[in-house]
Amino acid sequence: MSVAALITAGGRGTRIKELGTEKPMALLHGRPMIDHVLEQVMLVDEISSLYVSVSDNVPMTREHLRRMGVALLETSGTEYCHDLIQAAEGIAEDHILICPADLPLLQAGLASQVVREYLRRKEQSLTVGIPLEKALEFGVDVTFYENVDGRPLMPCGVSVVDRERMLTREYLPGSYFVTDTADVAINVNTIKDLRAAEEVLHRRLTCP
């Protein structure tokens, strides 16, 4: 069974406009945030193809990725779920690992583990979630969480889905993959989030 990776980068990024640049191009440790995500996803052995969805909201990001030779999928940039369907229509693989471009701390090892678990469970979707208490400990601005088996979990935006079922636009039954690391907890929507991600990445790169 083939698995593609889709990095979503076409949103408006309105909450981080004060940076003066498109969110995927915000510098983190001297490099555009999306480069960190690309670097890790490219290391996932279970991934056969990598795509990035873009839109007219992110012309600088589109040009940056085009120069890098990344496969791009054009979307409307108007609504996240609608754009996911648009992007999925341009993917041939059976399954899709979905990852937002604003999760720059994602590491290949975790992404690989999530894909393997999805394939093992044989469900239509697997969503990565953070325990609510851990998200709050990381200083995350929690806007949504749901109770799963009596435990509050915050979905982080990373998931693996059955592409064909996704294209039906119907509800995808599935389960959660629970993790408590900063890898997927810090979703960069504000300058505060960017600074928090910078601190974690700095520790990773400087501590043995």
mmCIF file of C-alpha atoms in Angstrom:
data_model
loop_
_atom_site.group_PDB
_atom_site.id
_atom_site.type_symbol
_atom_site.label_atom_id
_atom_site.label_comp_id
_atom_site.label_asym_id
_atom_site.label_seq_id
_atom_site.Cartn_x
_atom_site.Cartn_y
_atom_site.Cartn_z
ATOM 1 C CA MET A 1 0.000 0.000 0.000
ATOM 2 C CA SER A 2 1.460 3.328 -1.080
ATOM 3 C CA VAL A 3 1.508 6.375 1.200
ATOM 4 C CA ALA A 4 2.004 9.962 0.053
ATOM 5 C CA ALA A 5 2.810 12.912 2.300
ATOM 6 C CA LEU A 6 0.826 16.120 1.894
ATOM 7 C CA ILE A 7 2.140 19.255 3.592
ATOM 8 C CA THR A 8 -0.586 21.888 3.646
ATOM 9 C CA ALA A 9 0.753 25.406 3.113
ATOM 10 C CA GLY A 10 -1.952 27.362 1.291
ATOM 11 C CA GLY A 11 -3.845 28.995 4.159
ATOM 12 C CA ARG A 12 -4.096 32.718 4.827
ATOM 13 C CA GLY A 13 -2.095 32.660 8.069
ATOM 14 C CA THR A 14 -3.956 35.720 9.319
ATOM 15 C CA ARG A 15 -2.885 35.327 12.951
ATOM 16 C CA ILE A 16 0.784 35.787 12.148
ATOM 17 C CA LYS A 17 0.581 38.682 9.664
ATOM 18 C CA GLU A 18 2.716 40.839 11.972
ATOM 19 C CA LEU A 19 5.758 38.891 10.788
ATOM 20 C CA GLY A 20 5.486 40.659 7.459
ATOM 21 C CA THR A 21 5.830 37.423 5.508
ATOM 22 C CA GLU A 22 3.822 34.315 4.633
ATOM 23 C CA LYS A 23 3.615 31.876 7.521
ATOM 24 C CA PRO A 24 5.440 28.959 5.823
ATOM 25 C CA MET A 25 8.305 31.368 5.058
ATOM 26 C CA ALA A 26 8.669 32.625 8.651
ATOM 27 C CA LEU A 27 12.279 32.091 9.672
ATOM 28 C CA LEU A 28 12.988 29.484 12.317
ATOM 29 C CA HIS A 29 16.630 29.048 13.243
ATOM 30 C CA GLY A 30 17.548 30.968 10.092
ATOM 31 C CA ARG A 31 15.488 28.861 7.674
ATOM 32 C CA PRO A 32 11.899 29.056 6.401
ATOM 33 C CA MET A 33 9.604 27.098 8.689
ATOM 34 C CA ILE A 34 8.378 24.881 5.853
ATOM 35 C CA ASP A 35 11.941 23.752 5.120
ATOM 36 C CA HIS A 36 12.119 22.125 8.547
ATOM 37 C CA VAL A 37 8.926 20.185 7.856
ATOM 38 C CA LEU A 38 10.071 19.128 4.385
ATOM 39 C CA GLU A 39 13.433 17.954 5.678
ATOM 40 C CA GLN A 40 11.865 15.608 8.220
ATOM 41 C CA VAL A 41 9.062 14.250 6.038
ATOM 42 C CA MET A 42 11.593 13.406 3.317
ATOM 43 C CA LEU A 43 13.301 11.090 5.826
ATOM 44 C CA VAL A 44 10.190 8.948 6.403
ATOM 45 C CA ASP A 45 10.841 5.587 4.740
ATOM 46 C CA GLU A 46 7.148 4.726 4.453
ATOM 47 C CA ILE A 47 6.461 7.759 2.235
ATOM 48 C CA SER A 48 6.639 7.172 -1.522
ATOM 49 C CA SER A 49 5.807 10.722 -2.719
ATOM 50 C CA LEU A 50 5.788 14.196 -1.203
ATOM 51 C CA TYR A 51 3.455 17.038 -2.169
ATOM 52 C CA VAL A 52 2.816 20.529 -0.834
ATOM 53 C CA SER A 53 -0.541 22.219 -1.315
ATOM 54 C CA VAL A 54 -0.312 25.945 -2.066
ATOM 55 C CA SER A 55 -2.658 28.720 -3.166
ATOM 56 C CA ASP A 56 -2.641 32.342 -4.233
ATOM 57 C CA ASN A 57 -2.398 33.213 -0.524
ATOM 58 C CA VAL A 58 1.271 32.151 -0.543
ATOM 59 C CA PRO A 59 3.023 33.288 -3.752
ATOM 60 C CA MET A 60 6.433 33.552 -2.047
ATOM 61 C CA THR A 61 6.086 30.049 -0.605
ATOM 62 C CA ARG A 62 5.021 28.692 -3.991
ATOM 63 C CA GLU A 63 8.067 30.214 -5.713
ATOM 64 C CA HIS A 64 10.414 29.029 -2.944
ATOM 65 C CA LEU A 65 9.153 25.450 -3.273
ATOM 66 C CA ARG A 66 9.174 25.599 -7.062
ATOM 67 C CA ARG A 67 12.858 26.502 -6.982
ATOM 68 C CA MET A 68 13.449 23.519 -4.696
ATOM 69 C CA GLY A 69 11.725 21.189 -7.155
ATOM 70 C CA VAL A 70 8.929 20.213 -4.754
ATOM 71 C CA ALA A 71 5.738 18.771 -6.274
ATOM 72 C CA LEU A 72 3.010 21.390 -5.813
ATOM 73 C CA LEU A 73 -0.766 20.987 -5.706
ATOM 74 C CA GLU A 74 -2.798 24.138 -6.318
ATOM 75 C CA THR A 75 -5.833 24.735 -4.089
ATOM 76 C CA SER A 76 -8.312 27.558 -3.586
ATOM 77 C CA GLY A 77 -6.896 28.647 -0.229
ATOM 78 C CA THR A 78 -10.400 29.452 1.010
ATOM 79 C CA GLU A 79 -11.308 26.628 3.382
ATOM 80 C CA TYR A 80 -9.090 23.922 4.882
ATOM 81 C CA CYS A 81 -11.271 20.844 4.336
ATOM 82 C CA HIS A 82 -12.211 21.905 0.806
ATOM 83 C CA ASP A 83 -8.533 22.424 0.006
ATOM 84 C CA LEU A 84 -7.650 18.986 1.381
ATOM 85 C CA ILE A 85 -10.103 17.393 -1.039
ATOM 86 C CA GLN A 86 -8.695 19.450 -3.912
ATOM 87 C CA ALA A 87 -5.165 18.354 -3.055
ATOM 88 C CA ALA A 88 -6.151 14.692 -2.621
ATOM 89 C CA GLU A 89 -7.588 14.700 -6.140
ATOM 90 C CA GLY A 90 -4.060 15.299 -7.415
ATOM 91 C CA ILE A 91 -2.506 12.413 -5.489
ATOM 92 C CA ALA A 92 -2.340 8.862 -6.823
ATOM 93 C CA GLU A 93 -1.258 6.991 -3.684
ATOM 94 C CA ASP A 94 -3.731 4.911 -1.636
ATOM 95 C CA HIS A 95 -3.129 6.731 1.647
ATOM 96 C CA ILE A 96 -2.073 10.235 2.652
ATOM 97 C CA LEU A 97 -0.070 11.490 5.619
ATOM 98 C CA ILE A 98 -1.357 15.034 6.173
ATOM 99 C CA CYS A 99 0.856 17.538 7.944
ATOM 100 C CA PRO A 100 0.440 21.318 8.240
ATOM 101 C CA ALA A 101 3.408 23.489 7.299
ATOM 102 C CA ASP A 102 3.186 25.200 10.691
ATOM 103 C CA LEU A 103 4.416 22.172 12.672
ATOM 104 C CA PRO A 104 8.166 22.801 12.303
ATOM 105 C CA LEU A 105 9.133 20.562 15.227
ATOM 106 C CA LEU A 106 7.753 17.381 13.663
ATOM 107 C CA GLN A 107 10.441 14.700 13.514
ATOM 108 C CA ALA A 108 10.741 11.884 10.996
ATOM 109 C CA GLY A 109 10.729 9.189 13.672
ATOM 110 C CA LEU A 110 7.308 10.175 14.969
ATOM 111 C CA ALA A 111 5.842 10.588 11.484
ATOM 112 C CA SER A 112 7.127 7.127 10.555
ATOM 113 C CA GLN A 113 5.643 5.637 13.709
ATOM 114 C CA VAL A 114 2.246 7.199 12.950
ATOM 115 C CA VAL A 115 2.195 5.838 9.388
ATOM 116 C CA ARG A 116 3.176 2.348 10.539
ATOM 117 C CA GLU A 117 0.471 2.367 13.210
ATOM 118 C CA TYR A 118 -2.133 3.504 10.680
ATOM 119 C CA LEU A 119 -1.223 0.650 8.340
ATOM 120 C CA ARG A 120 -1.287 -1.815 11.229
ATOM 121 C CA ARG A 121 -4.744 -0.753 12.461
ATOM 122 C CA LYS A 122 -6.266 -0.878 8.962
ATOM 123 C CA GLU A 123 -8.722 1.925 9.750
ATOM 124 C CA GLN A 124 -9.848 4.729 7.454
ATOM 125 C CA SER A 125 -8.090 7.432 9.444
ATOM 126 C CA LEU A 126 -5.641 7.919 12.278
ATOM 127 C CA THR A 127 -5.436 11.303 13.986
ATOM 128 C CA VAL A 128 -2.502 12.408 16.114
ATOM 129 C CA GLY A 129 -3.625 13.896 19.409
ATOM 130 C CA ILE A 130 -1.958 15.518 22.423
ATOM 131 C CA PRO A 131 -3.325 15.051 25.956
ATOM 132 C CA LEU A 132 -4.930 18.353 26.907
ATOM 133 C CA GLU A 133 -2.854 18.722 30.068
ATOM 134 C CA LYS A 134 0.349 18.276 28.071
ATOM 135 C CA ALA A 135 -0.731 20.841 25.467
ATOM 136 C CA LEU A 136 -1.383 23.354 28.238
ATOM 137 C CA GLU A 137 2.004 22.526 29.773
ATOM 138 C CA PHE A 138 3.636 23.422 26.451
ATOM 139 C CA GLY A 139 1.803 26.767 26.545
ATOM 140 C CA VAL A 140 -0.390 25.935 23.557
ATOM 141 C CA ASP A 141 -3.436 28.110 22.940
ATOM 142 C CA VAL A 142 -5.997 25.292 22.852
ATOM 143 C CA THR A 143 -8.939 26.193 20.615
ATOM 144 C CA PHE A 144 -10.421 22.704 20.325
ATOM 145 C CA TYR A 145 -10.218 19.342 22.051
ATOM 146 C CA GLU A 146 -12.421 16.296 22.347
ATOM 147 C CA ASN A 147 -12.916 13.559 24.899
ATOM 148 C CA VAL A 148 -11.720 10.184 23.692
ATOM 149 C CA ASP A 149 -12.386 7.274 26.018
ATOM 150 C CA GLY A 150 -12.734 9.737 28.866
ATOM 151 C CA ARG A 151 -9.472 11.527 28.071
ATOM 152 C CA PRO A 152 -9.368 15.067 26.653
ATOM 153 C CA LEU A 153 -7.192 15.160 23.527
ATOM 154 C CA MET A 154 -6.187 18.051 21.276
ATOM 155 C CA PRO A 155 -5.862 17.058 17.594
ATOM 156 C CA CYS A 156 -2.652 18.586 16.244
ATOM 157 C CA GLY A 157 -3.355 18.560 12.500
ATOM 158 C CA VAL A 158 -1.332 15.458 11.613
ATOM 159 C CA SER A 159 -3.295 12.477 10.368
ATOM 160 C CA VAL A 160 -3.179 9.574 7.934
ATOM 161 C CA VAL A 161 -6.243 8.915 5.810
ATOM 162 C CA ASP A 162 -7.535 6.550 3.174
ATOM 163 C CA ARG A 163 -7.468 8.716 0.050
ATOM 164 C CA GLU A 164 -10.355 7.038 -1.762
ATOM 165 C CA ARG A 165 -12.631 7.281 1.286
ATOM 166 C CA MET A 166 -11.590 10.884 1.844
ATOM 167 C CA LEU A 167 -12.690 11.795 -1.669
ATOM 168 C CA THR A 168 -16.236 10.635 -0.896
ATOM 169 C CA ARG A 169 -16.426 13.669 1.458
ATOM 170 C CA GLU A 170 -18.107 11.456 4.027
ATOM 171 C CA TYR A 171 -17.118 11.100 7.684
ATOM 172 C CA LEU A 172 -13.963 9.009 8.079
ATOM 173 C CA PRO A 173 -14.173 6.684 11.073
ATOM 174 C CA GLY A 174 -10.890 6.031 12.802
ATOM 175 C CA SER A 175 -8.946 6.416 16.002
ATOM 176 C CA TYR A 176 -6.294 8.484 17.743
ATOM 177 C CA PHE A 177 -2.549 8.102 17.982
ATOM 178 C CA VAL A 178 -1.663 9.742 21.302
ATOM 179 C CA THR A 179 1.697 11.406 21.874
ATOM 180 C CA ASP A 180 2.929 13.922 24.421
ATOM 181 C CA THR A 181 5.966 15.416 22.689
ATOM 182 C CA ALA A 182 6.546 18.981 21.506
ATOM 183 C CA ASP A 183 6.975 17.573 17.972
ATOM 184 C CA VAL A 184 3.321 18.136 17.166
ATOM 185 C CA ALA A 185 2.164 20.184 20.143
ATOM 186 C CA ILE A 186 3.552 23.545 19.052
ATOM 187 C CA ASN A 187 1.529 24.694 16.070
ATOM 188 C CA VAL A 188 2.874 28.081 14.926
ATOM 189 C CA ASN A 189 0.032 30.582 14.600
ATOM 190 C CA THR A 190 1.512 33.564 16.441
ATOM 191 C CA ILE A 191 4.903 35.136 17.085
ATOM 192 C CA LYS A 192 4.707 33.659 20.599
ATOM 193 C CA ASP A 193 4.353 30.181 19.080
ATOM 194 C CA LEU A 194 7.267 30.865 16.744
ATOM 195 C CA ARG A 195 9.484 31.831 19.666
ATOM 196 C CA ALA A 196 8.458 28.719 21.596
ATOM 197 C CA ALA A 197 9.329 26.548 18.587
ATOM 198 C CA GLU A 198 12.648 28.373 18.235
ATOM 199 C CA GLU A 199 13.538 27.559 21.849
ATOM 200 C CA VAL A 200 12.757 23.853 21.445
ATOM 201 C CA LEU A 201 14.647 23.613 18.155
ATOM 202 C CA HIS A 202 17.636 25.455 19.615
ATOM 203 C CA ARG A 203 17.821 22.958 22.485
ATOM 204 C CA ARG A 204 17.628 20.057 20.047
ATOM 205 C CA LEU A 205 20.433 21.379 17.907
ATOM 206 C CA THR A 206 22.753 22.440 20.699
ATOM 207 C CA CYS A 207 22.253 19.807 23.417
ATOM 208 C CA PRO A 208 23.967 16.451 22.943
#
